[in-house]
CSV table of C-alpha atoms in Angstrom, one decimal:
chain,number,residue,atom,x,y,z
F,1,MET,CA,46.7,26.7,31.6
F,2,LEU,CA,45.7,22.8,32.6
F,3,LEU,CA,46.8,20.4,30.2
F,4,ALA,CA,44.3,16.6,30.2
F,5,LYS,CA,46.1,13.5,31.1
F,6,SER,CA,45.6,11.2,28.2
F,7,ALA,CA,44.8,7.8,28.7
F,8,PHE,CA,44.5,5.0,25.8
F,9,ILE,CA,42.9,2.0,25.0
F,10,SER,CA,43.7,-0.4,21.7
F,11,VAL,CA,41.5,-2.4,19.8
F,12,ASN,CA,42.8,-6.3,20.4
F,13,GLN,CA,44.1,-8.0,17.4
F,14,ARG,CA,41.4,-10.7,17.6
F,15,PRO,CA,39.2,-10.9,14.9
F,16,MET,CA,35.7,-11.0,17.1
F,17,ASN,CA,33.1,-8.0,17.1
F,18,ASP,CA,33.8,-5.6,20.7
F,19,ILE,CA,35.1,-5.5,23.9
F,20,LEU,CA,36.8,-3.5,26.5
F,21,GLN,CA,39.2,-5.6,28.3
F,22,PRO,CA,42.2,-4.5,31.1
F,23,ARG,CA,45.8,-6.0,28.9
F,24,ASN,CA,49.4,-4.2,31.0
F,25,GLY,CA,47.6,-1.5,33.0
F,26,ARG,CA,45.4,-0.5,30.0
F,27,LEU,CA,42.3,-1.2,28.3
F,28,SER,CA,42.1,-3.4,25.2
F,29,LEU,CA,39.1,-3.5,22.8
F,30,THR,CA,37.9,-6.9,21.4
F,31,ASN,CA,34.9,-7.7,19.6
F,32,SER,CA,31.0,-9.4,20.6
F,33,SER,CA,27.8,-8.3,18.8
F,34,HIS,CA,26.1,-11.0,21.0
F,35,SER,CA,25.8,-9.5,24.5
F,36,THR,CA,24.6,-5.7,23.5
F,37,HIS,CA,20.8,-4.4,24.6
F,38,THR,CA,18.9,-1.7,22.9
F,39,ASP,CA,15.2,-0.2,24.3
F,40,GLY,CA,12.5,1.6,23.1
F,41,MET,CA,10.1,1.2,20.2
F,42,ASP,CA,11.4,0.1,16.7
F,43,ASP,CA,13.2,2.3,14.4
F,44,GLU,CA,9.9,3.3,13.0
F,45,THR,CA,8.5,4.8,15.9
F,46,THR,CA,11.4,6.8,17.6
F,47,PHE,CA,13.9,8.7,16.9
F,48,MET,CA,16.4,7.5,19.7
F,49,LYS,CA,17.3,4.3,20.0
F,50,THR,CA,18.8,3.2,23.7
F,51,GLN,CA,22.1,1.5,23.5
F,52,TRP,CA,23.6,-0.3,25.9
F,53,ALA,CA,26.9,-1.5,26.8
F,54,GLU,CA,28.1,-4.5,29.2
F,55,VAL,CA,30.8,-6.4,31.2
F,56,ASP,CA,31.3,-9.8,30.7
F,57,GLU,CA,32.8,-12.4,33.2
F,58,ASN,CA,36.0,-11.6,32.5
F,59,GLY,CA,36.1,-7.7,32.6
F,60,ARG,CA,35.6,-7.4,29.1
F,61,LEU,CA,33.5,-4.1,27.9
F,62,THR,CA,30.9,-5.1,25.1
F,63,LEU,CA,29.6,-2.6,23.0
F,64,PRO,CA,27.3,-2.8,20.1
F,65,PRO,CA,28.7,-3.8,16.5
F,66,GLU,CA,27.1,-1.3,14.9
F,67,VAL,CA,28.8,1.5,16.8
F,68,ALA,CA,32.1,0.0,16.8
F,69,GLN,CA,31.0,0.6,12.4
F,70,GLN,CA,30.4,3.5,13.1
F,71,PHE,CA,33.4,4.8,15.1
F,72,GLY,CA,36.3,2.6,13.4
F,73,LEU,CA,36.7,0.3,16.7
F,74,THR,CA,38.9,-2.4,14.5
F,75,PRO,CA,41.5,-4.4,15.0
F,76,GLY,CA,44.8,-2.6,15.9
F,77,ALA,CA,42.9,1.0,17.0
F,78,ARG,CA,43.4,3.4,19.4
F,79,LEU,CA,41.2,5.1,21.3
F,80,ARG,CA,41.5,8.5,24.1
F,81,ILE,CA,39.6,8.1,27.3
F,82,GLU,CA,38.4,11.4,28.4
F,83,THR,CA,37.2,11.2,32.4
F,84,GLU,CA,34.7,13.4,33.7
F,85,ARG,CA,33.4,13.1,37.6
F,86,ASN,CA,30.4,10.5,36.6
F,87,ASN,CA,31.3,8.8,32.9
F,88,PHE,CA,34.2,8.9,30.4
F,89,ARG,CA,34.1,9.1,26.9
F,90,LEU,CA,35.9,7.1,23.7
F,91,HIS,CA,37.0,9.5,21.1
F,92,ARG,CA,36.9,8.7,17.9
F,93,PRO,CA,40.9,6.7,16.8
F,94,VAL,CA,42.8,8.9,14.6
F,95,THR,CA,42.9,6.1,12.2
F,96,HIS,CA,39.2,5.8,10.7
F,97,LEU,CA,38.3,8.4,8.0
F,98,ALA,CA,34.8,9.7,8.3
F,99,LYS,CA,34.4,13.3,6.6
F,100,LEU,CA,36.1,14.9,3.6
F,101,TYR,CA,35.9,18.5,2.8
F,102,ILE,CA,35.6,19.1,-1.3
F,103,GLU,CA,36.6,22.7,-2.5
F,104,ALA,CA,34.7,22.4,-5.6
F,105,THR,CA,36.5,26.3,-7.0
F,106,ASN,CA,37.8,29.4,-4.4
F,107,HIS,CA,36.7,31.8,-6.7
F,108,CYS,CA,34.2,33.6,-5.5
F,109,ASN,CA,31.5,35.7,-7.0
F,110,ILE,CA,30.8,37.7,-3.4
F,111,ASP,CA,33.0,40.4,-1.5
F,112,CYS,CA,32.5,39.5,2.1
F,113,ALA,CA,33.9,41.9,4.6
F,114,THR,CA,34.8,38.5,7.0
F,115,CYS,CA,36.3,36.5,4.2
F,116,MET,CA,40.0,35.6,4.0
F,117,ARG,CA,40.1,36.3,0.5
F,118,ASN,CA,40.8,39.9,1.4
F,119,ASN,CA,44.2,39.2,2.8
F,120,TRP,CA,45.6,37.0,0.5
F,121,ASP,CA,47.3,36.3,-3.0
F,122,VAL,CA,47.0,32.3,-4.2
F,123,GLU,CA,45.9,31.3,-8.0
F,124,ILE,CA,42.5,31.3,-8.5
F,125,GLY,CA,41.4,27.9,-10.0
F,126,PHE,CA,38.2,25.4,-10.5
F,127,MET,CA,38.5,21.5,-9.5
F,128,SER,CA,39.3,19.6,-13.2
F,129,GLU,CA,36.8,16.7,-14.0
F,130,GLU,CA,40.0,15.0,-14.2
F,131,THR,CA,41.5,15.8,-10.2
F,132,PHE,CA,37.6,15.0,-9.4
F,133,GLY,CA,37.4,11.2,-11.3
F,134,HIS,CA,40.8,10.6,-9.3
F,135,ILE,CA,38.3,12.1,-5.7
F,136,LEU,CA,35.7,9.1,-6.8
F,137,SER,CA,38.0,6.5,-7.4
F,138,ASN,CA,39.7,7.4,-4.0
F,139,LEU,CA,36.5,7.2,-2.6
F,140,GLU,CA,35.6,3.5,-3.8
F,141,GLU,CA,38.8,2.4,-2.5
F,142,VAL,CA,37.5,3.6,0.9
F,143,GLY,CA,34.8,1.1,0.6
F,144,ARG,CA,32.3,2.6,3.0
F,145,PRO,CA,30.2,6.1,3.3
F,146,LEU,CA,31.5,9.4,3.8
F,147,ASP,CA,29.8,12.5,4.8
F,148,ILE,CA,31.4,14.7,2.7
F,149,THR,CA,30.6,18.4,2.7
F,150,MET,CA,31.3,20.3,-0.6
F,151,MET,CA,32.7,23.5,0.5
F,152,GLY,CA,35.9,26.0,0.9
F,153,ILE,CA,37.0,29.4,-0.2
F,154,GLY,CA,34.9,30.2,-3.1
F,155,GLU,CA,31.6,29.5,-3.7
F,156,PRO,CA,30.8,25.9,-4.9
F,157,LEU,CA,27.6,26.8,-7.4
F,158,ALA,CA,29.9,28.9,-9.5
F,159,HIS,CA,31.6,25.9,-10.7
F,160,PRO,CA,29.4,25.0,-13.2
F,161,ARG,CA,29.8,20.9,-12.4
F,162,THR,CA,29.2,21.1,-8.6
F,163,ILE,CA,25.8,19.5,-9.3
F,164,GLU,CA,26.9,16.3,-11.4
F,165,MET,CA,29.7,16.2,-8.5
F,166,ILE,CA,27.2,15.7,-6.2
F,167,ALA,CA,25.2,13.5,-8.3
F,168,GLN,CA,28.3,11.1,-8.6
F,169,LEU,CA,29.1,11.2,-4.6
F,170,LYS,CA,25.3,10.4,-4.2
F,171,ALA,CA,25.2,7.8,-5.9
F,172,LEU,CA,28.2,5.9,-4.0
F,173,GLY,CA,26.5,5.6,-1.5
F,174,HIS,CA,28.0,9.2,0.3
F,175,ARG,CA,26.1,11.4,2.5
F,176,VAL,CA,26.4,14.9,0.8
F,177,GLU,CA,26.0,18.3,2.5
F,178,MET,CA,27.3,22.0,0.6
F,179,VAL,CA,27.2,25.7,2.1
F,180,THR,CA,26.6,28.6,-0.6
F,181,ASN,CA,26.1,32.0,-0.2
F,182,GLY,CA,22.8,31.4,-1.9
F,183,THR,CA,23.2,34.1,-4.5
F,184,LEU,CA,23.2,31.5,-7.4
F,185,LEU,CA,20.8,29.5,-6.4
F,186,ASN,CA,18.1,30.1,-9.1
F,187,GLU,CA,15.7,27.1,-10.0
F,188,LYS,CA,17.3,25.3,-12.3
F,189,ARG,CA,20.2,24.9,-9.9
F,190,ALA,CA,17.6,24.5,-7.0
F,191,ARG,CA,15.4,21.4,-9.0
F,192,GLY,CA,19.6,20.2,-9.6
F,193,LEU,CA,20.4,20.0,-6.3
F,194,ILE,CA,17.4,18.1,-5.1
F,195,GLU,CA,17.0,15.6,-8.0
F,196,ALA,CA,21.1,15.1,-7.8
F,197,GLY,CA,19.9,14.0,-3.8
F,198,LEU,CA,21.8,16.4,-1.7
F,199,ASP,CA,21.4,16.4,2.0
F,200,VAL,CA,21.4,19.7,3.7
F,201,LEU,CA,21.6,22.7,1.8
F,202,TRP,CA,23.5,25.1,4.0
F,203,VAL,CA,22.7,29.3,3.1
F,204,SER,CA,25.2,32.2,4.8
F,205,ILE,CA,23.2,34.8,5.6
F,206,ASP,CA,25.0,37.2,8.3
F,207,GLY,CA,21.6,40.0,8.9
F,208,ALA,CA,18.3,40.1,8.9
F,209,THR,CA,17.9,42.7,7.3
F,210,PRO,CA,18.6,43.9,3.4
F,211,GLU,CA,21.3,46.9,5.3
F,212,ASN,CA,23.0,45.5,7.6
F,213,PHE,CA,23.2,42.3,5.1
F,214,ALA,CA,25.0,44.5,2.6
F,215,ASP,CA,27.0,45.7,4.9
F,216,ILE,CA,29.0,42.5,5.5
F,217,ARG,CA,27.9,40.4,2.4
F,218,LEU,CA,28.9,43.0,-0.7
F,219,GLY,CA,27.4,42.4,-4.1
F,220,ALA,CA,24.7,39.9,-2.8
F,221,TYR,CA,20.7,41.1,-2.0
F,222,LEU,CA,19.6,39.3,1.2
F,223,PRO,CA,15.8,39.4,-0.7
F,224,LYS,CA,16.9,38.0,-3.6
F,225,ILE,CA,18.5,35.1,-1.8
F,226,LEU,CA,15.7,34.8,0.6
F,227,GLU,CA,13.5,34.5,-2.7
F,228,ASN,CA,16.2,31.8,-3.6
F,229,ILE,CA,15.4,29.5,-0.1
F,230,ARG,CA,11.7,30.6,-0.6
F,231,ARG,CA,12.1,28.5,-4.1
F,232,PHE,CA,14.1,26.0,-3.0
F,233,ARG,CA,12.3,25.2,-0.3
F,234,ARG,CA,8.5,24.8,-2.4
F,235,LEU,CA,10.6,22.5,-4.9
F,236,ARG,CA,11.6,19.5,-2.9
F,237,ARG,CA,8.9,16.8,-2.5
F,238,PRO,CA,6.7,16.9,0.2
F,239,ALA,CA,7.3,14.5,3.2
F,240,HIS,CA,6.7,14.8,7.0
F,241,HIS,CA,11.1,15.1,6.9
F,242,PRO,CA,11.6,16.7,3.7
F,243,VAL,CA,15.1,16.9,1.8
F,244,PRO,CA,18.0,18.2,0.8
F,245,GLU,CA,17.3,19.7,5.0
F,246,ILE,CA,18.0,23.7,5.1
F,247,GLY,CA,20.7,25.2,7.1
F,248,ILE,CA,21.7,28.9,8.1
F,249,ALA,CA,25.1,29.5,8.6
F,250,PHE,CA,25.9,32.6,10.6
F,251,VAL,CA,29.0,34.9,11.9
F,252,ALA,CA,28.3,36.6,14.3
F,253,MET,CA,30.5,40.4,15.4
F,254,LYS,CA,29.4,43.5,16.9
F,255,ARG,CA,27.9,44.7,13.7
F,256,ASN,CA,25.5,42.1,13.2
F,257,ILE,CA,24.7,40.2,17.1
F,258,ASN,CA,21.8,42.2,17.4
F,259,ASP,CA,19.8,40.4,14.4
F,260,LEU,CA,20.5,37.0,15.9
F,261,PRO,CA,17.1,36.7,17.2
F,262,GLU,CA,14.9,38.0,14.3
F,263,LEU,CA,17.1,35.7,12.0
F,264,LEU,CA,16.9,32.8,14.2
F,265,ALA,CA,12.5,33.8,13.2
F,266,LEU,CA,13.4,34.1,10.2
F,267,GLY,CA,14.6,30.8,9.6
F,268,LYS,CA,11.5,29.0,10.9
F,269,SER,CA,9.9,30.8,8.2
F,270,LEU,CA,12.1,29.7,5.3
F,271,GLY,CA,12.1,26.3,6.7
F,272,ALA,CA,15.6,25.9,8.7
F,273,THR,CA,15.8,22.8,10.4
F,274,ARG,CA,18.9,24.0,11.3
F,275,PHE,CA,21.1,27.1,12.5
F,276,SER,CA,25.3,27.4,13.1
F,277,VAL,CA,26.6,30.2,14.8
F,278,SER,CA,29.7,30.6,14.8
F,279,ASN,CA,32.4,33.5,15.6
F,280,LEU,CA,33.9,35.8,13.7
F,281,LEU,CA,37.8,35.4,12.4
F,282,PRO,CA,39.4,38.8,11.6
F,283,HIS,CA,41.4,38.5,8.3
F,284,SER,CA,41.8,42.3,8.3
F,285,ALA,CA,43.4,45.2,10.6
F,286,GLU,CA,39.5,46.8,10.1
F,287,MET,CA,37.8,43.8,11.3
F,288,LYS,CA,39.3,42.7,14.3
F,289,ASP,CA,37.9,44.8,16.6
F,290,GLU,CA,34.6,43.3,15.5
F,291,ILE,CA,35.0,40.1,17.3
F,292,LEU,CA,32.9,39.2,20.6
F,293,TYR,CA,35.5,36.6,22.6
F,294,LYS,CA,37.9,38.8,23.7
F,295,ARG,CA,37.7,37.6,27.1
F,296,SER,CA,36.4,34.6,26.8
F,297,LEU,CA,39.5,33.0,25.5
F,298,ASN,CA,40.8,33.4,29.3
F,299,SER,CA,37.6,33.4,30.7
F,300,ILE,CA,37.2,30.8,34.2
F,301,THR,CA,33.5,30.0,33.2
F,302,TYR,CA,34.8,27.8,29.8
F,303,LEU,CA,37.9,26.8,31.8
F,304,PRO,CA,37.3,23.6,34.1
F,305,SER,CA,39.8,23.1,36.6
F,306,PRO,CA,39.2,21.0,40.5
F,307,TRP,CA,41.1,24.3,41.4
F,308,LEU,CA,38.6,26.6,40.1
F,309,ARG,CA,35.3,27.6,41.8
F,310,HIS,CA,32.6,26.1,39.7
F,311,LEU,CA,28.7,26.9,39.3
F,312,ASP,CA,26.1,24.7,39.0
F,313,LEU,CA,23.2,25.8,36.9
F,314,PRO,CA,20.0,24.0,36.3
F,315,LYS,CA,17.8,24.4,33.3
F,316,MET,CA,15.8,27.5,34.3
F,317,ASP,CA,13.8,29.9,31.3
F,318,PHE,CA,15.3,32.1,29.7
F,319,ASN,CA,13.2,35.3,29.7
F,320,GLU,CA,13.2,39.2,31.2
F,321,LEU,CA,13.0,38.5,34.8
F,322,THR,CA,16.1,35.6,34.0
F,323,ALA,CA,18.3,37.3,31.9
F,324,GLU,CA,20.2,39.5,33.3
F,325,PRO,CA,21.1,37.3,36.7
F,326,ILE,CA,22.4,34.2,34.1
F,327,ILE,CA,24.2,36.8,32.6
F,328,LYS,CA,26.0,38.3,35.6
F,329,ALA,CA,26.3,34.7,36.9
F,330,LEU,CA,27.7,33.5,33.8
F,331,SER,CA,30.5,36.1,34.4
F,332,SER,CA,30.7,36.1,38.5
F,333,GLY,CA,34.4,34.2,38.1
F,334,TYR,CA,32.8,30.5,38.2
F,335,ASN,CA,33.2,27.7,35.8
F,336,VAL,CA,30.1,26.9,35.0
F,337,THR,CA,28.5,24.2,34.3
F,338,LEU,CA,24.6,24.4,32.5
F,339,ALA,CA,22.1,21.8,32.8
F,340,GLY,CA,25.4,19.1,33.0
F,341,ASN,CA,27.2,19.9,30.5
F,342,ASN,CA,30.7,22.3,31.3
F,343,LEU,CA,31.1,25.0,29.4
F,344,GLY,CA,34.5,23.9,28.3
F,345,GLY,CA,34.0,20.8,27.3
F,346,ALA,CA,35.4,21.4,24.1
F,347,ASN,CA,38.6,23.5,24.4
F,348,ASN,CA,41.3,21.9,23.1
F,349,VAL,CA,39.4,19.6,20.6
F,350,CYS,CA,39.5,19.8,16.9
F,351,THR,CA,36.6,19.0,15.8
F,352,PHE,CA,38.5,18.4,12.5
F,353,ILE,CA,40.1,14.8,13.9
F,354,GLU,CA,36.8,14.5,16.2
F,355,SER,CA,35.1,13.8,13.4
F,356,GLY,CA,37.6,11.7,11.2
F,357,ALA,CA,37.9,14.3,8.9
F,358,MET,CA,40.5,15.6,5.9
F,359,ALA,CA,40.3,18.4,2.9
F,360,ILE,CA,41.0,18.8,-0.8
F,361,GLY,CA,41.6,21.8,-2.2
F,362,TRP,CA,40.4,22.7,-5.8
F,363,ASN,CA,44.1,22.1,-7.3
F,364,GLY,CA,43.7,18.4,-5.6
F,365,ASN,CA,45.6,19.0,-2.6
F,366,MET,CA,44.6,17.5,0.7
F,367,ALA,CA,45.2,19.1,4.1
F,368,PRO,CA,44.1,18.3,7.5
F,369,CYS,CA,41.6,20.9,7.6
F,370,PRO,CA,39.8,23.6,5.4
F,371,PRO,CA,41.7,26.4,7.4
F,372,LEU,CA,44.4,24.4,6.2
F,373,VAL,CA,44.4,24.6,2.9
F,374,HIS,CA,45.0,28.0,1.6
F,375,THR,CA,47.7,30.4,3.5
F,376,HIS,CA,45.9,33.1,4.7
F,377,VAL,CA,46.3,35.7,7.6
F,378,GLY,CA,43.9,36.4,10.6
F,379,TYR,CA,43.8,38.7,13.9
F,380,LEU,CA,44.5,36.5,17.0
F,381,GLN,CA,44.2,38.2,20.6
F,382,GLY,CA,44.5,41.3,18.1
F,383,TYR,CA,47.8,40.3,16.7
F,384,GLU,CA,48.9,39.1,13.0
F,385,ARG,CA,49.4,35.7,12.8
F,386,THR,CA,49.7,33.9,9.2
F,387,SER,CA,48.3,30.7,8.8
F,388,ILE,CA,50.5,28.5,6.9
F,389,LYS,CA,49.2,25.8,4.3
F,390,HIS,CA,49.9,22.0,5.3
F,391,ILE,CA,49.5,20.3,2.0
F,392,LEU,CA,49.8,16.5,2.6
F,393,GLY,CA,49.8,15.3,-0.8
F,394,ASN,CA,48.0,15.6,-4.1
F,395,VAL,CA,44.8,13.5,-5.0
F,396,ARG,CA,46.1,12.8,-8.9
F,397,GLU,CA,49.9,11.5,-7.3
F,398,ARG,CA,49.0,9.4,-4.0
F,399,SER,CA,46.0,8.3,-2.7
F,400,LEU,CA,43.5,9.6,0.1
F,401,LEU,CA,44.4,6.2,2.0
F,402,ASP,CA,48.2,6.6,1.8
F,403,VAL,CA,47.7,9.6,2.8
F,404,TRP,CA,46.1,9.0,5.6
F,405,HIS,CA,47.3,6.1,7.0
F,406,ASP,CA,51.2,7.8,6.4
F,407,PRO,CA,52.9,7.4,9.5
F,408,GLU,CA,53.3,10.7,10.1
F,409,TYR,CA,50.1,12.0,9.7
F,410,VAL,CA,48.4,9.5,11.8
F,411,ALA,CA,51.5,10.6,14.6
F,412,TYR,CA,50.2,14.8,13.6
F,413,ARG,CA,46.2,13.6,14.0
F,414,GLU,CA,47.6,11.7,17.8
F,415,ARG,CA,49.3,15.2,18.6
F,416,VAL,CA,46.2,17.1,17.9
F,417,GLN,CA,43.6,15.1,19.5
F,418,GLN,CA,46.2,15.0,23.0
F,419,PHE,CA,46.3,18.2,21.9
F,420,ALA,CA,50.0,18.8,23.2
F,421,PHE,CA,50.5,22.7,21.7
F,422,ALA,CA,51.6,25.7,23.6
F,423,PRO,CA,48.1,27.7,24.8
F,424,CYS,CA,48.1,30.8,21.9
F,425,THR,CA,44.6,31.6,22.1
F,426,SER,CA,44.4,32.3,25.4
F,427,CYS,CA,48.2,34.0,26.0
F,428,GLY,CA,49.6,37.0,25.1
F,429,GLY,CA,51.3,36.3,22.0
F,430,CYS,CA,55.0,36.3,21.1
F,431,GLU,CA,56.8,36.2,17.7
F,432,ILE,CA,56.8,32.3,18.0
F,433,ALA,CA,52.8,33.2,17.5
F,434,TRP,CA,53.1,35.1,14.7
F,435,ASP,CA,52.6,31.9,12.5
F,436,ASN,CA,51.8,28.0,13.0
F,437,GLN,CA,55.3,27.0,12.0
F,438,THR,CA,56.1,26.2,15.5
F,439,ASP,CA,55.6,27.0,19.7
F,440,CYS,CA,57.2,27.5,22.3
F,441,TYR,CA,57.2,24.0,22.6
F,442,SER,CA,59.2,23.7,19.9
F,443,ARG,CA,56.4,21.5,18.1
F,444,PRO,CA,56.5,21.0,14.9
F,445,ALA,CA,54.2,22.7,11.9
F,446,PRO,CA,51.4,22.8,11.8
F,447,ALA,CA,51.3,24.4,15.2
F,448,CYS,CA,47.5,23.9,16.7
F,449,GLY,CA,48.0,26.0,19.4
F,450,GLY,CA,46.5,29.4,18.2
F,451,CYS,CA,43.4,27.7,16.0
F,452,LEU,CA,40.2,29.1,17.0
F,453,TRP,CA,38.4,25.9,16.1
F,454,ALA,CA,39.9,23.9,18.1
F,455,GLN,CA,38.5,26.3,21.9
F,456,ALA,CA,35.1,26.3,20.2
F,457,VAL,CA,35.4,30.1,18.9
F,458,ILE,CA,35.2,29.4,15.4
F,459,GLN,CA,33.3,26.1,13.5
F,460,CYS,CA,32.4,25.3,10.1
F,461,PRO,CA,28.4,24.8,9.6
């Protein structure tokens, strides 16, 4: 497997406002707010605003101050650069905390065939008022709005105070989403979520018919969930873009992939404006043959390289005439770029690090991401792999920012952003890859080379 060469720029310590400048063979960033342009109409009449950077007479690249603020480009920050044929990308500095996952509880009221709860032995509990109070205090210390998602291994609405938690987070100015199985979304809770100011409600639906749905989500009844979503939609205040938005999350596998078109149509009828599809991460031997990516992890289609054949496909209609030829082209032994976007662009990219995220479990334990909050078993390339939890501290004992800026944790995030791990997801597997404690490069725990989130195979809403 080819490893991308990493280059970095650093933000100049001078307290100006936003600039890239050559220094000692690298680029450094300083700040300037007077030399940026935006084109297009005002914010009330356009959704997308074109922003510009400029190179000044000293060869420094100036960026809009709002971009610097959004991505944490403060003095001392270090940014990874990725160059492509016609452009380059700057990655968010790993020092910028921007997102938080909060697990209100790991208790759930249904049993899903896809859930890691089928193969673990952990304490079940509900976040206490004291623990959540520590989270609120820590968020006040952060001093700026974050994106917060209420999700974990349990059902958030099973916690009696989840709606109150959301209201308190919104009162501090944060953007809040929640992922639910929809079974407990009665009228009282629906009104509560709307009044609390929730921004997005994600509902997990893994089948378009009651039979297929019940085959995966044991203890849930699809018609009842659809009724709950429709009522939630009706209760929202009328608007051109009503909030909370409704999203549908779908876990694709052999037994339900044929339901996807029907479920997309169903989502439209429910007023859903977002639809997220993830592959299955099997947590039991019975489910490991259900995956839809047996060849994808090693397919040239998703492997950009200057030494491999390359296919550039344009936009075109997807219909009965083009479906079969396009599928054959995608699997013809070429690395594929579709409409200007390489299909391997998300290889070795941790979405949690890139979004500046951390996760907090129901007991206050802080972890780099939701998958590392709890120890669990999954199956990779057909073999059993144990992902051992990686706890950075507890919010009741250490502050969020103290943990976030801990030098060892910063070094870990830099290691993940460069993805300096063995390629366990594409390897045939060995005993070293049976857990995440190290890899054949002798990386310290957690070794993330076997993470399917970092290969755009598994994704959270």
